[in-house]
Amino acid sequence: MHEPPVSAEALGLSPTSARLYNQDLAPTKMAGRRWTAYSIFTLWANDVHSLGNYGFAIGLFALGLGAWQILLALGVGAVLLFLLLTLSGFMGHKTGVPFPVMSRIAFGIHGAQIPALIRGGVAIAWFGIQTYLASLVLRVLLIALVPGLADLDKNDILGLSTLGWVSFLSLWIVQVIIVRYGMDMIRKYEAFAGPIILVTMAGLAIWMFLQAGGSIALSTKDALTGDAMWREIFAGGALWVSIYATFVLNFCDFTRASTTRKSIIKGNFWGIPINMLFFGLIVVVITGAQFKINGAIIGSPSDIVQSIPNTFLLVAAALALLVLTIAVNLMANFVAPIYALTNLMPKRLDFRRASLVSAIIGLVILPWNLYNNPAVIVYFLGGLGALLGPLFGVIMADYWLIRKTRINVPELYTEISHGSYFYRKGVNTRAVAAFIPAAVISLLIAFIPALAPAAAFSWFIGAGIGAIAYFLIADRNRTFHDVSGEPIAVPSLH
């Protein structure tokens, strides 16, 4: 588990450390990688159509943006995301390493615990919360099938009813089983779920269009105009990027198994700008149709599903939403804490064990209580989320601007004092020094009411300050070598 396929020392490389290397953290061999352009496309086909994203985009309609303004806002965000995710994805393809190991490049072999645990902490809480939100859909489904189960939904055990516990634990077990088979099983699940989601959402939009008599409202009566309209368009585009702040940080967890750089570009192109345009059209249709029918603005597609009069169609739509939510949760909120925990204790945890630990933490924190506590969402999860932009800025500046992609992959796994990423006792203090002021400013923007107008752009501000600060103070006297990780790489099994 802790030894490379061939002794690094025998090849004249620095010795690998059992505290830094195991088969899950090791670089993946180029040959045998399985994530194609379609794999990456279906990843986005699922994640873009999450219920949370629909809630966000529908909120733009409620704020006063019309059909073309919503599409433009999502389009601005999509173009930026395509560029950011492609750059981030290339890093994973070149090195073959997961995000915690990638972080060692900028922050040092031990300093990398900082970004890994921040990213993992955000994800593990949202894993539990998203599982809880999916369980609400399952409860509706179960009661629709067996109305008598409604009696089990009236008591309270640690914040959930009996039916709530059954629903939550059922979905929790399903996700644990899928993840314990590794990243390749996640790839297969995403490939299975993607077409189902696209067809379901398109069908839902067509049904709503027909319910509205074949036409929709293109805006509310209080539609924004002038400067206010343009500000909301660009703020919406910026927030759309912020929603994916977690993904742009650890996209390498997936692209480390990508077949070619071209597959990343192609998968991102169809999965981000094209798929997001499709997503925007669905938002415009279902929101505009509902508004035309009764003047109400829905909260999410699940509101429409609950109103479907045909039980069979309601069940089919609810099942599709469950498939979707599980797909989103697996890739957005389960993978990151698994690698973070594995990186924290590589001697004790591998992918399977870390997945179980992550799931257990996501259960024992009673995530429904977190979700129903605004202070926790705003201050804890909001605070951790505000740190993702500065981390991204430091890591990207180091990789693309300072090193110009020259990475000595084998030395990411060595503790020798003259190693490329040992810095000072394993921590790059310059990266930490660049991160701190950017993090402070991001937190101030997130929490101080007077700075609220800048909140929508906080990710860009934090990332920009982190990148500029690191670019100015980075050590340019170091010599960077580009050394492949193939000699110590393992087959891309997940």
Short mmCIF file of C-alpha atoms in Angstrom, two decimals:
data_model
loop_
_atom_site.label_atom_id
_atom_site.label_comp_id
_atom_site.label_asym_id
_atom_site.label_seq_id
_atom_site.Cartn_x
_atom_site.Cartn_y
_atom_site.Cartn_z
CA MET A 1 0.00 0.00 0.00
CA HIS A 2 2.86 2.40 0.78
CA GLU A 3 5.46 1.26 -1.75
CA PRO A 4 5.61 2.28 -5.42
CA PRO A 5 5.59 -0.46 -8.08
CA VAL A 6 9.33 0.03 -8.57
CA SER A 7 11.71 1.31 -5.88
CA ALA A 8 12.21 5.02 -6.42
CA GLU A 9 15.77 4.83 -5.09
CA ALA A 10 16.63 2.06 -7.54
CA LEU A 11 15.69 4.47 -10.32
CA GLY A 12 17.82 7.26 -8.88
CA LEU A 13 14.81 9.13 -7.51
CA SER A 14 14.23 10.46 -4.02
CA PRO A 15 12.81 7.82 -1.64
CA THR A 16 9.05 7.81 -1.17
CA SER A 17 7.68 8.30 2.34
CA ALA A 18 4.94 6.12 3.83
CA ARG A 19 3.56 9.33 5.38
CA LEU A 20 3.01 10.79 1.91
CA TYR A 21 2.43 7.87 -0.44
CA ASN A 22 -0.10 5.11 -0.82
CA GLN A 23 -1.84 3.52 -3.78
CA ASP A 24 -4.70 6.06 -3.70
CA LEU A 25 -2.48 9.15 -3.46
CA ALA A 26 0.04 7.89 -6.02
CA PRO A 27 0.08 9.34 -9.54
CA THR A 28 -1.90 7.39 -12.13
CA LYS A 29 -0.22 5.89 -15.18
CA MET A 30 -1.02 7.52 -18.48
CA ALA A 31 -1.85 4.17 -20.06
CA GLY A 32 -5.18 2.73 -19.03
CA ARG A 33 -6.91 5.93 -17.94
CA ARG A 34 -10.68 5.71 -18.39
CA TRP A 35 -12.23 9.19 -18.06
CA THR A 36 -13.16 10.15 -21.62
CA ALA A 37 -14.80 13.33 -22.90
CA TYR A 38 -18.17 11.64 -22.35
CA SER A 39 -17.26 10.87 -18.73
CA ILE A 40 -16.47 14.52 -18.08
CA PHE A 41 -19.57 15.67 -19.97
CA THR A 42 -21.86 13.47 -17.84
CA LEU A 43 -20.17 14.77 -14.71
CA TRP A 44 -21.38 18.26 -15.66
CA ALA A 45 -24.68 16.96 -17.05
CA ASN A 46 -25.47 15.84 -13.51
CA ASP A 47 -23.94 18.62 -11.47
CA VAL A 48 -25.23 21.57 -13.49
CA HIS A 49 -28.82 20.30 -13.14
CA SER A 50 -28.69 20.01 -9.35
CA LEU A 51 -31.70 21.25 -7.40
CA GLY A 52 -29.52 23.86 -5.72
CA ASN A 53 -28.49 25.29 -9.08
CA TYR A 54 -32.11 25.45 -10.21
CA GLY A 55 -32.95 27.29 -7.01
CA PHE A 56 -30.17 29.81 -7.72
CA ALA A 57 -31.15 30.41 -11.35
CA ILE A 58 -34.86 30.69 -10.52
CA GLY A 59 -33.85 33.25 -7.91
CA LEU A 60 -32.51 35.45 -10.72
CA PHE A 61 -36.03 35.52 -12.19
CA ALA A 62 -37.41 36.48 -8.78
CA LEU A 63 -34.85 39.32 -8.55
CA GLY A 64 -36.24 40.82 -11.74
CA LEU A 65 -34.12 39.39 -14.54
CA GLY A 66 -35.97 38.27 -17.66
CA ALA A 67 -35.33 35.34 -20.00
CA TRP A 68 -32.45 36.77 -22.05
CA GLN A 69 -30.81 38.35 -18.99
CA ILE A 70 -30.79 35.01 -17.15
CA LEU A 71 -29.28 33.28 -20.18
CA LEU A 72 -26.64 36.01 -20.47
CA ALA A 73 -25.75 35.78 -16.75
CA LEU A 74 -25.36 32.00 -16.98
CA GLY A 75 -23.43 32.40 -20.24
CA VAL A 76 -20.92 34.80 -18.66
CA GLY A 77 -20.39 32.37 -15.80
CA ALA A 78 -20.14 29.42 -18.18
CA VAL A 79 -17.37 30.98 -20.27
CA LEU A 80 -15.35 31.80 -17.16
CA LEU A 81 -15.92 28.32 -15.73
CA PHE A 82 -14.87 26.66 -18.98
CA LEU A 83 -11.54 28.51 -18.87
CA LEU A 84 -10.92 27.96 -15.14
CA LEU A 85 -11.91 24.29 -15.12
CA THR A 86 -9.88 23.52 -18.22
CA LEU A 87 -6.75 25.03 -16.66
CA SER A 88 -7.44 23.16 -13.42
CA GLY A 89 -8.16 19.95 -15.30
CA PHE A 90 -4.89 20.09 -17.24
CA MET A 91 -3.01 20.00 -13.93
CA GLY A 92 -4.61 16.68 -13.03
CA HIS A 93 -3.98 15.15 -16.44
CA LYS A 94 -0.30 16.11 -16.46
CA THR A 95 0.58 14.97 -12.94
CA GLY A 96 -1.99 12.24 -12.33
CA VAL A 97 -2.32 13.22 -8.66
CA PRO A 98 -5.39 14.08 -6.51
CA PHE A 99 -5.98 17.54 -5.07
CA PRO A 100 -4.28 17.08 -1.66
CA VAL A 101 -1.08 15.97 -3.42
CA MET A 102 -1.44 18.76 -6.00
CA SER A 103 -1.56 21.22 -3.09
CA ARG A 104 1.90 20.05 -1.97
CA ILE A 105 3.39 21.84 -4.98
CA ALA A 106 2.50 25.30 -3.67
CA PHE A 107 2.03 24.74 0.07
CA GLY A 108 4.66 22.05 0.75
CA ILE A 109 4.36 18.37 1.59
CA HIS A 110 2.89 19.10 5.03
CA GLY A 111 1.44 22.57 4.40
CA ALA A 112 -0.87 20.93 1.85
CA GLN A 113 -3.03 19.78 4.74
CA ILE A 114 -4.38 23.35 4.93
CA PRO A 115 -6.15 23.46 1.53
CA ALA A 116 -7.01 19.75 1.63
CA LEU A 117 -8.79 19.96 4.99
CA ILE A 118 -10.57 23.23 4.14
CA ARG A 119 -11.88 21.70 0.92
CA GLY A 120 -12.74 18.45 2.68
CA GLY A 121 -14.44 20.23 5.57
CA VAL A 122 -16.76 22.14 3.24
CA ALA A 123 -17.58 18.97 1.31
CA ILE A 124 -18.23 16.66 4.23
CA ALA A 125 -20.84 18.98 5.74
CA TRP A 126 -22.56 19.45 2.40
CA PHE A 127 -22.50 15.69 1.80
CA GLY A 128 -24.71 15.25 4.85
CA ILE A 129 -26.92 18.23 3.97
CA GLN A 130 -27.45 17.13 0.35
CA THR A 131 -28.27 13.60 1.52
CA TYR A 132 -30.87 15.10 3.86
CA LEU A 133 -32.36 17.22 1.04
CA ALA A 134 -32.57 14.13 -1.17
CA SER A 135 -34.30 12.27 1.67
CA LEU A 136 -37.08 14.90 1.59
CA VAL A 137 -37.78 13.93 -2.03
CA LEU A 138 -37.72 10.25 -1.07
CA ARG A 139 -40.23 10.89 1.72
CA VAL A 140 -42.62 12.52 -0.78
CA LEU A 141 -42.14 9.55 -3.10
CA LEU A 142 -42.77 6.95 -0.39
CA ILE A 143 -45.92 8.68 0.86
CA ALA A 144 -47.21 8.94 -2.73
CA LEU A 145 -46.74 5.19 -3.15
CA VAL A 146 -47.94 4.20 0.34
CA PRO A 147 -50.12 6.95 1.85
CA GLY A 148 -50.21 5.15 5.20
CA LEU A 149 -46.53 5.98 5.72
CA ALA A 150 -47.54 9.56 6.45
CA ASP A 151 -48.19 8.47 10.04
CA LEU A 152 -44.45 7.73 10.41
CA ASP A 153 -43.63 11.30 9.42
CA LYS A 154 -45.16 12.97 12.49
CA ASN A 155 -42.76 12.13 15.33
CA ASP A 156 -39.32 13.50 16.15
CA ILE A 157 -36.10 11.59 16.86
CA LEU A 158 -33.07 13.89 17.06
CA GLY A 159 -34.71 16.22 14.57
CA LEU A 160 -36.03 13.65 12.10
CA SER A 161 -39.22 11.60 11.95
CA THR A 162 -39.12 7.82 11.70
CA LEU A 163 -39.79 8.05 7.97
CA GLY A 164 -37.14 10.75 7.74
CA TRP A 165 -34.55 8.45 9.33
CA VAL A 166 -35.51 5.58 7.03
CA SER A 167 -35.21 7.85 3.97
CA PHE A 168 -31.92 9.41 5.05
CA LEU A 169 -30.23 6.14 6.01
CA SER A 170 -31.40 4.44 2.80
CA LEU A 171 -29.76 7.11 0.66
CA TRP A 172 -26.70 7.20 2.93
CA ILE A 173 -26.19 3.44 2.47
CA VAL A 174 -26.64 3.62 -1.32
CA GLN A 175 -23.95 6.31 -1.62
CA VAL A 176 -21.54 4.45 0.67
CA ILE A 177 -21.90 1.30 -1.42
CA ILE A 178 -21.25 3.15 -4.69
CA VAL A 179 -18.19 5.03 -3.41
CA ARG A 180 -16.61 1.95 -1.82
CA TYR A 181 -16.15 0.60 -5.35
CA GLY A 182 -13.94 3.57 -6.17
CA MET A 183 -13.81 6.41 -8.66
CA ASP A 184 -14.45 4.12 -11.61
CA MET A 185 -17.84 3.18 -10.16
CA ILE A 186 -18.58 6.89 -9.73
CA ARG A 187 -17.67 7.38 -13.40
CA LYS A 188 -20.10 4.63 -14.39
CA TYR A 189 -22.86 6.03 -12.20
CA GLU A 190 -22.43 9.51 -13.67
CA ALA A 191 -22.58 8.03 -17.18
CA PHE A 192 -25.81 6.23 -16.24
CA ALA A 193 -27.41 9.21 -14.51
CA GLY A 194 -26.50 11.93 -17.04
CA PRO A 195 -28.92 11.02 -19.85
CA ILE A 196 -31.72 10.32 -17.34
CA ILE A 197 -31.39 13.81 -15.90
CA LEU A 198 -31.27 15.57 -19.26
CA VAL A 199 -34.35 13.73 -20.56
CA THR A 200 -36.28 14.23 -17.31
CA MET A 201 -35.61 17.97 -17.12
CA ALA A 202 -36.45 18.43 -20.79
CA GLY A 203 -39.66 16.47 -20.30
CA LEU A 204 -40.57 18.56 -17.25
CA ALA A 205 -40.03 21.78 -19.22
CA ILE A 206 -42.18 20.53 -22.12
CA TRP A 207 -44.95 19.49 -19.73
CA MET A 208 -44.94 22.90 -18.05
CA PHE A 209 -44.93 24.64 -21.44
CA LEU A 210 -48.05 22.73 -22.45
CA GLN A 211 -49.69 23.40 -19.08
CA ALA A 212 -49.17 27.13 -19.70
CA GLY A 213 -50.95 26.92 -23.06
CA GLY A 214 -47.88 26.94 -25.26
CA SER A 215 -46.39 30.25 -24.11
CA ILE A 216 -44.50 31.59 -21.10
CA ALA A 217 -43.90 34.83 -19.22
CA LEU A 218 -40.49 36.20 -20.18
CA SER A 219 -40.19 38.37 -17.06
CA THR A 220 -42.04 39.54 -13.98
CA LYS A 221 -43.90 42.84 -13.76
CA ASP A 222 -41.03 44.23 -11.68
CA ALA A 223 -38.33 43.52 -14.27
CA LEU A 224 -35.01 45.31 -13.72
CA THR A 225 -33.69 47.80 -16.27
CA GLY A 226 -30.62 49.94 -16.79
CA ASP A 227 -27.66 49.78 -14.43
CA ALA A 228 -29.49 47.64 -11.87
CA MET A 229 -30.17 45.03 -14.54
CA TRP A 230 -26.57 44.88 -15.73
CA ARG A 231 -25.25 44.67 -12.20
CA GLU A 232 -27.48 41.68 -11.46
CA ILE A 233 -26.45 40.02 -14.73
CA PHE A 234 -22.75 40.22 -13.91
CA ALA A 235 -23.34 39.46 -10.24
CA GLY A 236 -25.30 36.39 -11.31
CA GLY A 237 -22.46 35.30 -13.59
CA ALA A 238 -19.93 35.79 -10.78
CA LEU A 239 -22.06 33.85 -8.29
CA TRP A 240 -22.45 31.07 -10.86
CA VAL A 241 -18.66 30.72 -10.80
CA SER A 242 -18.63 30.88 -7.00
CA ILE A 243 -21.05 27.95 -6.85
CA TYR A 244 -18.32 25.88 -8.53
CA ALA A 245 -15.55 27.20 -6.27
CA THR A 246 -15.13 23.71 -4.85
CA PHE A 247 -14.88 22.05 -8.24
CA VAL A 248 -12.39 24.46 -9.79
CA LEU A 249 -10.17 23.70 -6.81
CA ASN A 250 -10.20 19.89 -6.93
CA PHE A 251 -11.17 19.08 -10.52
CA CYS A 252 -7.84 17.23 -10.74
CA ASP A 253 -9.39 14.49 -8.58
CA PHE A 254 -11.29 13.51 -11.73
CA THR A 255 -8.99 14.57 -14.57
CA ARG A 256 -6.07 12.60 -13.09
CA ALA A 257 -7.80 9.68 -14.82
CA SER A 258 -8.60 11.54 -18.07
CA THR A 259 -7.38 9.96 -21.29
CA THR A 260 -6.09 13.12 -23.02
CA ARG A 261 -6.06 16.90 -22.66
CA LYS A 262 -8.40 16.97 -25.64
CA SER A 263 -10.93 14.88 -23.70
CA ILE A 264 -10.93 17.55 -20.96
CA ILE A 265 -11.51 20.36 -23.45
CA LYS A 266 -14.23 18.46 -25.31
CA GLY A 267 -15.97 17.23 -22.14
CA ASN A 268 -15.85 20.70 -20.60
CA PHE A 269 -17.11 22.37 -23.77
CA TRP A 270 -20.21 20.19 -24.09
CA GLY A 271 -20.68 19.94 -20.33
CA ILE A 272 -20.27 23.59 -19.38
CA PRO A 273 -21.23 26.27 -21.98
CA ILE A 274 -23.50 24.02 -24.09
CA ASN A 275 -25.07 22.14 -21.18
CA MET A 276 -25.45 25.36 -19.17
CA LEU A 277 -27.29 26.96 -22.09
CA PHE A 278 -29.65 23.96 -22.08
CA PHE A 279 -30.00 24.36 -18.31
CA GLY A 280 -30.80 28.06 -18.71
CA LEU A 281 -33.50 27.35 -21.30
CA ILE A 282 -35.16 24.85 -18.94
CA VAL A 283 -35.07 27.43 -16.12
CA VAL A 284 -36.65 30.06 -18.36
CA VAL A 285 -39.39 27.69 -19.55
CA ILE A 286 -40.45 26.15 -16.23
CA THR A 287 -40.23 29.45 -14.33
CA GLY A 288 -41.95 31.48 -17.02
CA ALA A 289 -44.65 28.85 -17.47
CA GLN A 290 -45.42 28.66 -13.76
CA PHE A 291 -45.52 32.45 -13.52
CA LYS A 292 -47.94 32.64 -16.43
CA ILE A 293 -50.20 29.98 -14.90
CA ASN A 294 -50.72 31.55 -11.49
CA GLY A 295 -48.27 34.43 -11.02
CA ALA A 296 -46.15 32.39 -8.61
CA ILE A 297 -42.40 31.78 -8.75
CA ILE A 298 -41.39 28.23 -7.89
CA GLY A 299 -38.48 27.42 -5.57
CA SER A 300 -37.10 24.43 -7.50
CA PRO A 301 -38.22 21.70 -9.93
CA SER A 302 -39.18 19.55 -6.92
CA ASP A 303 -42.11 21.95 -6.36
CA ILE A 304 -43.40 21.09 -9.82
CA VAL A 305 -42.88 17.37 -9.28
CA GLN A 306 -45.01 17.43 -6.14
CA SER A 307 -47.86 19.04 -8.12
CA ILE A 308 -47.92 16.41 -10.90
CA PRO A 309 -51.46 14.91 -10.78
CA ASN A 310 -50.50 11.53 -12.24
CA THR A 311 -48.99 9.22 -9.58
CA PHE A 312 -46.92 7.26 -12.09
CA LEU A 313 -45.37 10.41 -13.57
CA LEU A 314 -44.80 11.85 -10.09
CA VAL A 315 -42.94 8.71 -9.03
CA ALA A 316 -40.85 8.68 -12.23
CA ALA A 317 -39.89 12.34 -11.82
CA ALA A 318 -39.10 11.91 -8.11
CA LEU A 319 -36.87 8.91 -8.87
CA ALA A 320 -35.02 10.97 -11.48
CA LEU A 321 -34.44 13.74 -8.91
CA LEU A 322 -33.07 11.16 -6.47
CA VAL A 323 -30.72 9.77 -9.13
CA LEU A 324 -29.61 13.35 -9.83
CA THR A 325 -29.03 14.32 -6.21
CA ILE A 326 -26.98 11.21 -5.51
CA ALA A 327 -24.88 11.87 -8.63
CA VAL A 328 -24.20 15.46 -7.58
CA ASN A 329 -23.41 14.48 -4.01
CA LEU A 330 -20.96 11.75 -4.98
CA MET A 331 -18.77 13.92 -7.14
CA ALA A 332 -19.13 17.30 -5.43
CA ASN A 333 -19.17 16.32 -1.77
CA PHE A 334 -17.89 12.77 -1.28
CA VAL A 335 -14.65 12.51 -3.28
CA ALA A 336 -12.89 15.56 -1.77
CA PRO A 337 -13.09 14.51 1.91
CA ILE A 338 -12.04 10.97 0.99
CA TYR A 339 -8.77 12.22 -0.51
CA ALA A 340 -8.33 14.77 2.31
CA LEU A 341 -8.60 12.04 4.97
CA THR A 342 -6.37 9.68 2.98
CA ASN A 343 -3.78 12.44 2.72
CA LEU A 344 -4.07 13.10 6.46
CA MET A 345 -3.46 9.45 7.43
CA PRO A 346 -2.13 7.52 4.42
CA LYS A 347 -0.79 4.73 6.65
CA ARG A 348 -4.23 3.97 8.06
CA LEU A 349 -6.72 5.09 5.44
CA ASP A 350 -7.19 4.11 1.83
CA PHE A 351 -10.03 5.17 -0.48
CA ARG A 352 -12.51 2.58 0.88
CA ARG A 353 -11.80 3.23 4.55
CA ALA A 354 -11.75 7.00 4.13
CA SER A 355 -15.10 6.86 2.31
CA LEU A 356 -16.67 5.12 5.31
CA VAL A 357 -15.12 7.60 7.76
CA SER A 358 -16.39 10.52 5.65
CA ALA A 359 -19.89 9.06 5.50
CA ILE A 360 -19.98 8.42 9.24
CA ILE A 361 -18.94 12.02 9.98
CA GLY A 362 -21.61 13.22 7.55
CA LEU A 363 -24.15 11.22 9.57
CA VAL A 364 -23.15 11.98 13.16
CA ILE A 365 -23.13 15.76 12.61
CA LEU A 366 -26.94 15.45 12.14
CA PRO A 367 -26.81 17.58 8.98
CA TRP A 368 -30.53 18.48 9.03
CA ASN A 369 -29.88 20.47 12.19
CA LEU A 370 -26.99 22.26 10.47
CA TYR A 371 -29.15 23.06 7.46
CA ASN A 372 -31.91 24.47 9.65
CA ASN A 373 -29.45 26.67 11.58
CA PRO A 374 -28.75 29.85 9.56
CA ALA A 375 -25.76 30.72 11.75
CA VAL A 376 -24.02 27.46 10.88
CA ILE A 377 -24.67 27.87 7.16
CA VAL A 378 -23.59 31.51 7.07
CA TYR A 379 -20.65 31.57 9.47
CA PHE A 380 -19.17 28.08 9.37
CA LEU A 381 -19.85 26.82 5.86
CA GLY A 382 -19.91 30.34 4.43
CA GLY A 383 -16.60 31.11 6.11
CA LEU A 384 -14.93 27.97 4.82
CA GLY A 385 -16.34 28.65 1.35
CA ALA A 386 -14.86 32.16 1.39
CA LEU A 387 -11.39 30.60 1.71
CA LEU A 388 -11.64 28.60 -1.52
CA GLY A 389 -10.93 31.55 -3.83
CA PRO A 390 -7.64 32.51 -2.12
CA LEU A 391 -6.50 28.87 -2.16
CA PHE A 392 -7.26 28.62 -5.87
CA GLY A 393 -5.38 31.84 -6.60
CA VAL A 394 -2.21 30.73 -4.79
CA ILE A 395 -2.19 27.22 -6.32
CA MET A 396 -2.85 28.40 -9.88
CA ALA A 397 -0.29 31.24 -9.71
CA ASP A 398 2.33 28.82 -8.43
CA TYR A 399 1.63 26.15 -11.07
CA TRP A 400 1.05 28.27 -14.18
CA LEU A 401 2.91 31.55 -13.57
CA ILE A 402 5.86 30.65 -11.34
CA ARG A 403 6.69 27.07 -12.31
CA LYS A 404 5.17 27.23 -15.80
CA THR A 405 3.91 23.62 -15.33
CA ARG A 406 7.39 22.22 -14.50
CA ILE A 407 6.63 19.68 -11.75
CA ASN A 408 8.90 17.05 -10.20
CA VAL A 409 6.14 14.55 -9.42
CA PRO A 410 8.25 11.92 -7.56
CA GLU A 411 9.40 14.57 -5.05
CA LEU A 412 5.80 15.21 -4.04
CA TYR A 413 6.16 11.98 -2.06
CA THR A 414 9.53 12.44 -0.36
CA GLU A 415 10.43 13.96 3.01
CA ILE A 416 14.12 14.55 2.32
CA SER A 417 15.12 18.05 3.41
CA HIS A 418 16.43 19.10 -0.01
CA GLY A 419 13.29 17.92 -1.80
CA SER A 420 11.57 20.34 -4.17
CA TYR A 421 8.51 20.68 -1.96
CA PHE A 422 10.02 20.42 1.53
CA TYR A 423 10.49 24.21 1.87
CA ARG A 424 10.70 24.90 5.64
CA LYS A 425 9.85 21.77 7.58
CA GLY A 426 7.42 20.79 4.85
CA VAL A 427 5.58 24.14 4.69
CA ASN A 428 5.94 26.86 2.06
CA THR A 429 5.61 29.92 4.29
CA ARG A 430 5.40 32.21 1.24
CA ALA A 431 2.24 30.46 0.06
CA VAL A 432 0.76 30.71 3.55
CA ALA A 433 1.74 34.39 3.72
CA ALA A 434 -0.01 35.07 0.40
CA PHE A 435 -3.08 33.10 1.45
CA ILE A 436 -3.66 34.84 4.79
CA PRO A 437 -4.39 38.43 3.62
CA ALA A 438 -6.52 37.14 0.74
CA ALA A 439 -8.43 34.93 3.18
CA VAL A 440 -8.98 37.80 5.63
CA ILE A 441 -10.35 40.06 2.91
CA SER A 442 -12.62 37.29 1.62
CA LEU A 443 -14.00 36.71 5.12
CA LEU A 444 -14.57 40.44 5.65
CA ILE A 445 -16.50 40.66 2.38
CA ALA A 446 -18.54 37.61 3.38
CA PHE A 447 -19.51 38.83 6.85
CA ILE A 448 -19.47 42.66 6.99
CA PRO A 449 -22.84 44.10 5.86
CA ALA A 450 -21.25 47.29 4.54
CA LEU A 451 -19.28 45.21 2.03
CA ALA A 452 -22.37 43.31 0.84
CA PRO A 453 -22.31 44.91 -2.66
CA ALA A 454 -18.98 43.14 -3.28
CA ALA A 455 -20.18 39.78 -1.93
CA ALA A 456 -21.16 38.42 -5.34
CA PHE A 457 -17.61 38.98 -6.57
CA SER A 458 -15.84 37.75 -3.42
CA TRP A 459 -14.48 34.57 -5.05
CA PHE A 460 -12.76 36.59 -7.78
CA ILE A 461 -11.46 39.15 -5.31
CA GLY A 462 -10.03 36.46 -3.02
CA ALA A 463 -8.55 34.45 -5.89
CA GLY A 464 -7.06 37.58 -7.48
CA ILE A 465 -5.47 38.84 -4.26
CA GLY A 466 -4.09 35.39 -3.46
CA ALA A 467 -2.62 35.00 -6.95
CA ILE A 468 -1.08 38.49 -7.07
CA ALA A 469 0.32 38.26 -3.54
CA TYR A 470 1.95 34.92 -4.23
CA PHE A 471 3.28 36.03 -7.60
CA LEU A 472 4.98 39.00 -5.90
CA ILE A 473 6.59 37.11 -3.00
CA ALA A 474 7.30 33.70 -4.56
CA ASP A 475 10.89 32.47 -4.51
CA ARG A 476 12.23 32.93 -8.04
CA ASN A 477 15.72 31.69 -7.19
CA ARG A 478 14.61 28.08 -7.20
CA THR A 479 15.26 25.84 -10.20
CA PHE A 480 12.21 23.96 -11.40
CA HIS A 481 12.52 20.52 -13.00
CA ASP A 482 9.88 18.65 -14.95
CA VAL A 483 10.07 15.00 -13.86
CA SER A 484 7.38 12.48 -14.76
CA GLY A 485 5.67 10.45 -12.06
CA GLU A 486 5.39 7.38 -14.30
CA PRO A 487 8.13 5.38 -12.47
CA ILE A 488 6.14 5.46 -9.21
CA ALA A 489 2.68 5.61 -10.81
CA VAL A 490 -0.04 2.99 -10.34
CA PRO A 491 -2.72 1.81 -12.80
CA SER A 492 -5.75 4.09 -12.95
CA LEU A 493 -8.09 1.75 -11.10
CA HIS A 494 -10.25 4.58 -9.80
#
